[in-house]
Amino acid sequence: MTARESADLDEGVDAAEAGVRPGAPPRTTVESDDGRTFVLRGAPADVQVGDLVEIRAQWGRLLGWVESRGRGSGGSTAAGALLSTSSTPGPTAFGRIPALVGPASSADASAVMSGADSRLRLGTLVRRPDVAVGLVAQRMNRHTFWCGQSGSGKTYALGVALERILAATRLPIVVLDPNSDFVSLGSPSPDASADEAREVAGRDVRVLRPDDSGSPLRVRFTDLSFRGKAALLRLDPVRDRAEYNTLVRAAEDFDGREASEVVPKLRMQGSPDAEALAQRIENLGIATWQTTWAQGAVAATDVIAERPAATVLDLGGYDRLEEQLVVALAVLEDLWHRRAERRPLLLVVDEAHNLCPPEPETALGREVRDRLVQIAAEGRKYGLWLVVSTQRPSKVHPGVVSQCDNLTLMRMNSRSDLAELAELFGYVPEAMLQRASRFVQGEALLAGGFVPLPAIVRVRRRATLQGGVDVPVPLAD
C-alpha cells in the first residue's frame, strides 16, 4: 500500500470519528463475519454486480466478486464473495474497517477467470477486455442450457464453445443439427490462426448428411424400440388394438429386417390384421424413405459408437419432420441402451424446441421428448451430458431445463423468460440476468460450474466455418 493510500485510510478513520462534513466524499468500509463473504458500505458507484474488485485495507488487500448492490443507511452497499489467488491469500473474518475499493488487477482477474489452458478461452469480460474467460472442462459433466433470441449470436457462440471443447479435451461430441449450422465444425476458417487451424484439423469430425453417399445419415428400423416403432406407425394400443397386437406378436420377426422387408413379411401371415398393418405402413410411406433407413449402409448409431471427436447429424437435410424425429429417436434410444458402458459424451441439441417441446403434436414427437427428459434426469451419472440450445426457455420441456446446472444467456427481451430463468437458475445474480435485454450481438452471460464465476462475456471469433448464416437483405445500388 502506498503512503498516500495509507493516509487516505487514516483520514477515513478520523472522519468516521469526527462525523461527516457536508459535501465530503462517501467513505467505504468493508466487513466480513465468516471470511468467505463481504459487505461494502459506501460502495463506489462504478462497482457493478459481476465485477472483480480489489479491496485494500491497512493490513493488506483482498480480492472480491460483487454479487449484489443495494442501499443502506450509510449510502450504497455491495456484497459478494471473497476470493484468493497466489498473490491474494485466503481471507479471514474481520469487523468493519475502512477500505479503498477499485477494479482487480489484470493479473488477479485473469488468475480467477482465464484458466490455465488458453484453448478453452471462450471470450473476454465485456467490462474488462483484458481478461479472458475460460471454460472449466471438468465441469462439462453437467447439463447446460444455452439460450438467446433470434439474432443474438446464440448459434455462433455455441459453435465457439464446441470448437474450444474439441480443441482442448477428448470429450466426444454429438450434435443434433436441425438447421445445418454445425456441418462445418471440422473446417478451419480462413481467418483462423495456424495454431487454431491445427487444433481443429487434427480432430476426427464426422458429418453425416441424408444426401451424402460417402457419409450418409441413416438409422435402422429394427433398432427402434417397440414403443418407437408404434409411435412411428401412429398406433394406439386401444384405438388400434388389432394392428397394435399384430405388431406385438410380429416384433421378433422384424428383428434384423430393413423397413422395406417388413410389408412382405406381414403379408405372408395372411391375416386381416397383418394386412391392415401392412397397408398402414404403405399408406404412411415409411418403407420408401430412401434417405432414412440404412438398407445395408453404416448406421449413425454405429458411427457414434466409435466415439469420433465429433459427430454432426445434419437433420436439416430431411424434407419431413418425421424423418428428423425418427433419426433423433434412434440415436437417443441407442445412447440410452448403451448407458451402462459409461462412456462420456456431450450431446448437443440445437433448436431444442423442435425435439423437446412441452407438448409435442405427434406420438413420435412425444417419444423423442420423453427420451430427452429421461437423459436430462438420469443420464449425467452415465456420462451422457446435454447442451440444450433454444430461442426461448418456455418452448422447451421444463423437465429438461430444470435439470441444467450451467447457463449461457444471450440477448433476451422477454420479461417472462427472464423471470423464468431467474427462478430456475437462482444462483445467478438477478441484476446480471436483467442486463440480457441490453446485450449486443455476441455478448453472453455465462454461469454455473463450467465457468469460474458468473460473467458477462464478449464471445471470441470462430476458428471454424459457420454452417448456417443469415440471408442478407438485397440493397439498392
GROMACS .gro file of C-alpha atoms in nm, residues 72-271:
model
  200
   72GLY     CA    1  -2.824   0.121   0.332
   73SER     CA    2  -2.834   0.390   0.598
   74GLY     CA    3  -2.482   0.491   0.503
   75GLY     CA    4  -2.544   0.503   0.127
   76SER     CA    5  -2.473   0.244  -0.142
   77THR     CA    6  -2.383  -0.108  -0.037
   78ALA     CA    7  -2.233  -0.401  -0.225
   79ALA     CA    8  -2.188  -0.761  -0.120
   80GLY     CA    9  -2.023  -1.066  -0.263
   81ALA     CA   10  -1.770  -1.345  -0.223
   82LEU     CA   11  -1.409  -1.317  -0.114
   83LEU     CA   12  -1.162  -1.494  -0.341
   84SER     CA   13  -0.799  -1.591  -0.325
   85THR     CA   14  -0.518  -1.625  -0.579
   86SER     CA   15  -0.148  -1.691  -0.543
   87SER     CA   16  -0.100  -1.319  -0.477
   88THR     CA   17  -0.403  -1.273  -0.250
   89PRO     CA   18  -0.404  -1.527   0.034
   90GLY     CA   19  -0.731  -1.664   0.164
   91PRO     CA   20  -0.906  -1.410   0.388
   92THR     CA   21  -1.029  -1.450   0.742
   93ALA     CA   22  -1.324  -1.298   0.926
   94PHE     CA   23  -1.290  -0.936   1.041
   95GLY     CA   24  -1.504  -0.650   1.167
   96ARG     CA   25  -1.587  -0.331   0.984
   97ILE     CA   26  -1.277  -0.146   0.868
   98PRO     CA   27  -1.212   0.140   0.624
   99ALA     CA   28  -1.101   0.035   0.276
  100LEU     CA   29  -1.014   0.152  -0.072
  101VAL     CA   30  -1.202  -0.032  -0.348
  102GLY     CA   31  -1.118  -0.050  -0.717
  103PRO     CA   32  -1.103  -0.291  -1.012
  104ALA     CA   33  -0.894  -0.603  -0.959
  105SER     CA   34  -0.565  -0.603  -1.145
  106SER     CA   35  -0.548  -0.779  -1.480
  107ALA     CA   36  -0.321  -1.042  -1.327
  108ASP     CA   37  -0.558  -1.119  -1.038
  109ALA     CA   38  -0.871  -1.113  -1.255
  110SER     CA   39  -0.708  -1.340  -1.513
  111ALA     CA   40  -0.591  -1.580  -1.243
  112VAL     CA   41  -0.955  -1.625  -1.142
  113MET     CA   42  -1.133  -1.618  -1.478
  114SER     CA   43  -0.897  -1.728  -1.756
  115GLY     CA   44  -0.797  -2.081  -1.664
  116ALA     CA   45  -0.466  -2.249  -1.736
  117ASP     CA   46  -0.547  -2.370  -2.089
  118SER     CA   47  -0.578  -2.088  -2.342
  119ARG     CA   48  -0.756  -2.322  -2.583
  120LEU     CA   49  -1.062  -2.320  -2.356
  121ARG     CA   50  -1.098  -1.941  -2.352
  122LEU     CA   51  -1.440  -1.853  -2.484
  123GLY     CA   52  -1.406  -1.474  -2.489
  124THR     CA   53  -1.331  -1.174  -2.269
  125LEU     CA   54  -1.518  -0.987  -1.998
  126VAL     CA   55  -1.730  -0.712  -2.152
  127ARG     CA   56  -1.618  -0.462  -1.885
  128ARG     CA   57  -1.259  -0.593  -1.886
  129PRO     CA   58  -1.148  -0.682  -2.240
  130ASP     CA   59  -0.803  -0.755  -2.099
  131VAL     CA   60  -0.940  -1.052  -1.901
  132ALA     CA   61  -1.019  -1.378  -2.083
  133VAL     CA   62  -1.287  -1.616  -1.957
  134GLY     CA   63  -1.210  -1.986  -1.984
  135LEU     CA   64  -1.438  -2.288  -1.966
  136VAL     CA   65  -1.381  -2.533  -1.681
  137ALA     CA   66  -1.356  -2.857  -1.876
  138GLN     CA   67  -1.401  -3.079  -1.572
  139ARG     CA   68  -1.745  -2.925  -1.511
  140MET     CA   69  -1.883  -3.000  -1.854
  141ASN     CA   70  -2.023  -3.311  -1.682
  142ARG     CA   71  -2.335  -3.111  -1.603
  143HIS     CA   72  -2.622  -3.030  -1.837
  144THR     CA   73  -2.608  -2.684  -1.998
  145PHE     CA   74  -2.893  -2.460  -2.110
  146TRP     CA   75  -2.797  -2.227  -2.397
  147CYS     CA   76  -3.048  -1.964  -2.500
  148GLY     CA   77  -3.089  -1.631  -2.676
  149GLN     CA   78  -3.341  -1.476  -2.908
  150SER     CA   79  -3.302  -1.470  -3.285
  151GLY     CA   80  -3.011  -1.250  -3.391
  152SER     CA   81  -2.833  -1.265  -3.056
  153GLY     CA   82  -2.544  -1.476  -3.187
  154LYS     CA   83  -2.657  -1.787  -2.996
  155THR     CA   84  -2.561  -2.041  -3.261
  156TYR     CA   85  -2.232  -1.870  -3.343
  157ALA     CA   86  -2.135  -1.865  -2.975
  158LEU     CA   87  -2.229  -2.231  -2.934
  159GLY     CA   88  -2.001  -2.309  -3.226
  160VAL     CA   89  -1.716  -2.129  -3.048
  161ALA     CA   90  -1.777  -2.334  -2.733
  162LEU     CA   91  -1.780  -2.662  -2.926
  163GLU     CA   92  -1.455  -2.566  -3.101
  164ARG     CA   93  -1.290  -2.495  -2.767
  165ILE     CA   94  -1.406  -2.828  -2.622
  166LEU     CA   95  -1.294  -3.004  -2.940
  167ALA     CA   96  -0.951  -2.840  -2.931
  168ALA     CA   97  -0.870  -2.883  -2.563
  169THR     CA   98  -1.044  -3.202  -2.447
  170ARG     CA   99  -1.107  -3.556  -2.558
  171LEU     CA  100  -1.478  -3.540  -2.477
  172PRO     CA  101  -1.673  -3.681  -2.777
  173ILE     CA  102  -1.947  -3.454  -2.910
  174VAL     CA  103  -2.269  -3.546  -3.092
  175VAL     CA  104  -2.471  -3.262  -3.245
  176LEU     CA  105  -2.836  -3.296  -3.344
  177ASP     CA  106  -2.829  -3.017  -3.602
  178PRO     CA  107  -3.174  -2.931  -3.747
  179ASN     CA  108  -3.062  -2.620  -3.939
  180SER     CA  109  -2.726  -2.744  -4.075
  181ASP     CA  110  -2.546  -2.484  -3.862
  182PHE     CA  111  -2.259  -2.708  -3.746
  183VAL     CA  112  -2.180  -2.905  -4.061
  184SER     CA  113  -1.850  -2.716  -4.100
  185LEU     CA  114  -1.734  -2.775  -3.743
  186GLY     CA  115  -1.426  -2.957  -3.868
  187SER     CA  116  -1.334  -2.697  -4.134
  188PRO     CA  117  -1.095  -2.418  -4.023
  189SER     CA  118  -1.200  -2.063  -4.110
  190PRO     CA  119  -0.969  -1.865  -4.341
  191ASP     CA  120  -0.935  -1.618  -4.051
  192ALA     CA  121  -0.813  -1.883  -3.807
  193SER     CA  122  -0.455  -1.870  -3.691
  194ALA     CA  123  -0.220  -2.152  -3.782
  195ASP     CA  124  -0.242  -2.293  -3.429
  196GLU     CA  125  -0.622  -2.281  -3.431
  197ALA     CA  126  -0.640  -2.448  -3.770
  198ARG     CA  127  -0.409  -2.724  -3.649
  199GLU     CA  128  -0.613  -2.781  -3.333
  200VAL     CA  129  -0.931  -2.840  -3.530
  201ALA     CA  130  -0.790  -3.010  -3.839
  202GLY     CA  131  -0.626  -3.275  -3.624
  203ARG     CA  132  -0.956  -3.391  -3.473
  204ASP     CA  133  -1.185  -3.662  -3.614
  205VAL     CA  134  -1.502  -3.471  -3.703
  206ARG     CA  135  -1.763  -3.665  -3.899
  207VAL     CA  136  -2.061  -3.500  -4.063
  208LEU     CA  137  -2.347  -3.730  -4.165
  209ARG     CA  138  -2.595  -3.597  -4.421
  210PRO     CA  139  -2.906  -3.758  -4.574
  211ASP     CA  140  -2.789  -3.691  -4.930
  212ASP     CA  141  -2.420  -3.778  -4.882
  213SER     CA  142  -2.340  -4.117  -5.031
  214GLY     CA  143  -1.998  -4.117  -4.867
  215SER     CA  144  -2.119  -4.029  -4.514
  216PRO     CA  145  -2.493  -4.093  -4.518
  217LEU     CA  146  -2.717  -4.016  -4.222
  218ARG     CA  147  -2.910  -4.341  -4.176
  219VAL     CA  148  -3.070  -4.545  -3.898
  220ARG     CA  149  -3.213  -4.896  -3.882
  221PHE     CA  150  -3.587  -4.955  -3.842
  222THR     CA  151  -3.514  -5.272  -3.650
  223ASP     CA  152  -3.310  -5.079  -3.391
  224LEU     CA  153  -3.608  -4.872  -3.281
  225SER     CA  154  -3.768  -4.982  -2.956
  226PHE     CA  155  -4.116  -5.130  -2.971
  227ARG     CA  156  -4.259  -4.801  -2.840
  228GLY     CA  157  -4.063  -4.618  -3.108
  229LYS     CA  158  -4.199  -4.840  -3.386
  230ALA     CA  159  -4.554  -4.800  -3.258
  231ALA     CA  160  -4.516  -4.422  -3.239
  232LEU     CA  161  -4.372  -4.409  -3.591
  233LEU     CA  162  -4.668  -4.613  -3.718
  234ARG     CA  163  -4.915  -4.395  -3.520
  235LEU     CA  164  -5.055  -4.700  -3.344
  236ASP     CA  165  -5.262  -4.659  -3.030
  237PRO     CA  166  -5.283  -4.973  -2.812
  238VAL     CA  167  -5.657  -4.925  -2.755
  239ARG     CA  168  -5.789  -4.745  -3.061
  240ASP     CA  169  -5.580  -4.959  -3.299
  241ARG     CA  170  -5.575  -5.267  -3.078
  242ALA     CA  171  -5.583  -5.526  -3.359
  243GLU     CA  172  -5.293  -5.377  -3.556
  244TYR     CA  173  -5.105  -5.296  -3.236
  245ASN     CA  174  -5.139  -5.657  -3.123
  246THR     CA  175  -5.014  -5.773  -3.462
  247LEU     CA  176  -4.707  -5.555  -3.413
  248VAL     CA  177  -4.660  -5.704  -3.065
  249ARG     CA  178  -4.671  -6.059  -3.199
  250ALA     CA  179  -4.455  -5.980  -3.502
  251ALA     CA  180  -4.188  -5.791  -3.311
  252GLU     CA  181  -3.939  -6.078  -3.317
  253ASP     CA  182  -3.996  -6.131  -3.689
  254PHE     CA  183  -3.892  -5.769  -3.752
  255ASP     CA  184  -3.554  -5.813  -3.584
  256GLY     CA  185  -3.271  -5.774  -3.831
  257ARG     CA  186  -3.503  -5.669  -4.114
  258GLU     CA  187  -3.494  -5.346  -4.311
  259ALA     CA  188  -3.809  -5.134  -4.332
  260SER     CA  189  -3.869  -5.242  -4.692
  261GLU     CA  190  -3.879  -5.609  -4.584
  262VAL     CA  191  -4.148  -5.562  -4.322
  263VAL     CA  192  -4.450  -5.531  -4.554
  264PRO     CA  193  -4.384  -5.857  -4.748
  265LYS     CA  194  -4.325  -6.036  -4.418
  266LEU     CA  195  -4.660  -5.915  -4.281
  267ARG     CA  196  -4.849  -6.019  -4.594
  268MET     CA  197  -4.707  -6.367  -4.568
  269GLN     CA  198  -4.906  -6.408  -4.245
  270GLY     CA  199  -5.231  -6.395  -4.442
  271SER     CA  200  -5.438  -6.243  -4.160
   0.00000   0.00000   0.00000
